[in-house]
mmCIF file of C-alpha atoms in Angstrom:
data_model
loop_
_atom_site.group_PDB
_atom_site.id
_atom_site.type_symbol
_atom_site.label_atom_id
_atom_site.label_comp_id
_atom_site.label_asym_id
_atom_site.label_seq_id
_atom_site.Cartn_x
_atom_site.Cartn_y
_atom_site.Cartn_z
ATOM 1 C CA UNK A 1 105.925 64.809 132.077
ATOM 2 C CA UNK A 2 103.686 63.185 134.244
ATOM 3 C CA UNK A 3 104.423 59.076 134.678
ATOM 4 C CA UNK A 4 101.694 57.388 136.630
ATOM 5 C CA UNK A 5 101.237 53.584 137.119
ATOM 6 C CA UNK A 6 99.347 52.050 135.483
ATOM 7 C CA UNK A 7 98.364 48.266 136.093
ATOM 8 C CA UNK A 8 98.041 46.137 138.586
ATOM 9 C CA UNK A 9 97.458 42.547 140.286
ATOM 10 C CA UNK A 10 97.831 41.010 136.255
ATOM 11 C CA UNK A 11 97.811 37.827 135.617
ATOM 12 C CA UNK A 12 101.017 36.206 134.939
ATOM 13 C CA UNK A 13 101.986 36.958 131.538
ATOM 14 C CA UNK A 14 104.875 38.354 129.116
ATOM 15 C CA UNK A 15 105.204 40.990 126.747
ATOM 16 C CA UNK A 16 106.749 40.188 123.322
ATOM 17 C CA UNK A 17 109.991 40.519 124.403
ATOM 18 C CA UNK A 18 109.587 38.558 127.401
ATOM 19 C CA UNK A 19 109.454 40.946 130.227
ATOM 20 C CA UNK A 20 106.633 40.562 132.825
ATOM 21 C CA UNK A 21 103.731 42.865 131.912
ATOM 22 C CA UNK A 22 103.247 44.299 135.103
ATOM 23 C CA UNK A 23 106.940 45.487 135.303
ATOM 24 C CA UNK A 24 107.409 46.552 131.597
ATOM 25 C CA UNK A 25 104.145 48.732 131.662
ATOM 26 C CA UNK A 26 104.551 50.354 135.535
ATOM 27 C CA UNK A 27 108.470 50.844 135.195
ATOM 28 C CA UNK A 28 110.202 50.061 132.004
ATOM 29 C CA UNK A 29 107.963 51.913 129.985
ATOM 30 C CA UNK A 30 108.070 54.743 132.386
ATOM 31 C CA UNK A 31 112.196 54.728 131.818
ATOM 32 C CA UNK A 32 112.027 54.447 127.953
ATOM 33 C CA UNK A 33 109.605 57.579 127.603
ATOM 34 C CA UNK A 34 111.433 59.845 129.868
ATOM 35 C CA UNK A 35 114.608 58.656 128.224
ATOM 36 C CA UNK A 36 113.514 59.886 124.833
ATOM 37 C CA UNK A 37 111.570 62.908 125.733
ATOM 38 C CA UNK A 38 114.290 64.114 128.238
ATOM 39 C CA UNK A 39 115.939 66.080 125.342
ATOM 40 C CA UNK A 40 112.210 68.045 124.790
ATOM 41 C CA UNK A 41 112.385 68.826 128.834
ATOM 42 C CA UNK A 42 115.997 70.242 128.962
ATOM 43 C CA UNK A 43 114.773 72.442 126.019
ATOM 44 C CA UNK A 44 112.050 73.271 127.943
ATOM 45 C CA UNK A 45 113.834 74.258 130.962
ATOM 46 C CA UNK A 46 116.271 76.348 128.917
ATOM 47 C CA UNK A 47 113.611 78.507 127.636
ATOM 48 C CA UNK A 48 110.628 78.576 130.366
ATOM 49 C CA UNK A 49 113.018 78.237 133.192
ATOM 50 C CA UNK A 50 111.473 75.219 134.489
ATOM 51 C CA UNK A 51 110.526 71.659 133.050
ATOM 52 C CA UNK A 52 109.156 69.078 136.026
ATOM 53 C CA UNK A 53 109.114 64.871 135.857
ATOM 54 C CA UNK A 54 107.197 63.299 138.249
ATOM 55 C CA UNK A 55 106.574 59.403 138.467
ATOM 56 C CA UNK A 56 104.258 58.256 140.707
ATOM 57 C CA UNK A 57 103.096 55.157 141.631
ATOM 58 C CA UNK A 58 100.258 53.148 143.170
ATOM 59 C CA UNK A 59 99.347 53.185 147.112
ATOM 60 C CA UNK A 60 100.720 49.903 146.935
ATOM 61 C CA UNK A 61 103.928 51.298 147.766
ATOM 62 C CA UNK A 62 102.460 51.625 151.281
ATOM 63 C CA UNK A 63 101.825 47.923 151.674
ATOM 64 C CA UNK A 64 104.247 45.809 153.384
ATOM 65 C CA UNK A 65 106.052 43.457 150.793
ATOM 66 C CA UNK A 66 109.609 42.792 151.743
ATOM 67 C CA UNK A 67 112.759 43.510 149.406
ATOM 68 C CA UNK A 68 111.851 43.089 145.652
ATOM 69 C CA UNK A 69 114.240 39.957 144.231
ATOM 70 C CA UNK A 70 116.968 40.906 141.263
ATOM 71 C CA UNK A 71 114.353 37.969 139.644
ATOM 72 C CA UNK A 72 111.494 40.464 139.089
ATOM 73 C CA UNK A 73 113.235 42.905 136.931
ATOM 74 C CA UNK A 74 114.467 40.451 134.698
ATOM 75 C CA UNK A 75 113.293 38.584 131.369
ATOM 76 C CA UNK A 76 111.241 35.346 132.582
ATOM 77 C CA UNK A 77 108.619 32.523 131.136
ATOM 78 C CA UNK A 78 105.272 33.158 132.084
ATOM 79 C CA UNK A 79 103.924 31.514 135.346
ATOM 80 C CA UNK A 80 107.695 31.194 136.843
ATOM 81 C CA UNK A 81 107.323 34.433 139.178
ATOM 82 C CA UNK A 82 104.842 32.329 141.480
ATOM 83 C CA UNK A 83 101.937 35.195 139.824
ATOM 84 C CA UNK A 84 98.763 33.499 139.547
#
């Protein structure tokens, strides 16, 4: 299972249940897959010998950007995060 980012620089905006869209489709989404296909990888493993996970995400990671706040990985309104 390959989990890559995906978006970036959005606008600010939610998803239905109110996370920020950015977040929800680069990390959350990432978590919820894994989550439900780890049993198929364990299976894997058992018979193959081997079953990999990588996540990977953007060169961003290489830009300077300070600690992320406890705020960003949180339900919010739209346009409170300081986005646009």
């Amino acid at each position: 299972l390959v989990n890559n980012a995906g978006i970036m620089a959005t606008r600010d905006k939610r998803t239905g249940d109110g996370y920020e869209v950015q977040m929800q489709t680069n990390q959350l989404s990432h978590f919820l897959l894994t989550s439900l296909v780890y049993p198929s990888l364990e299976k894997a493993a058992d018979k193959r010998g081997e079953a990999r996970l990588v996540t990977h995400s953007s060169s961003a990671r290489f830009f300077p950007g300070g600690d992320l706040k406890e705020e960003y990985f949180q339900k919010s309104k739209a346009n409170s995060l300081g986005g646009d």
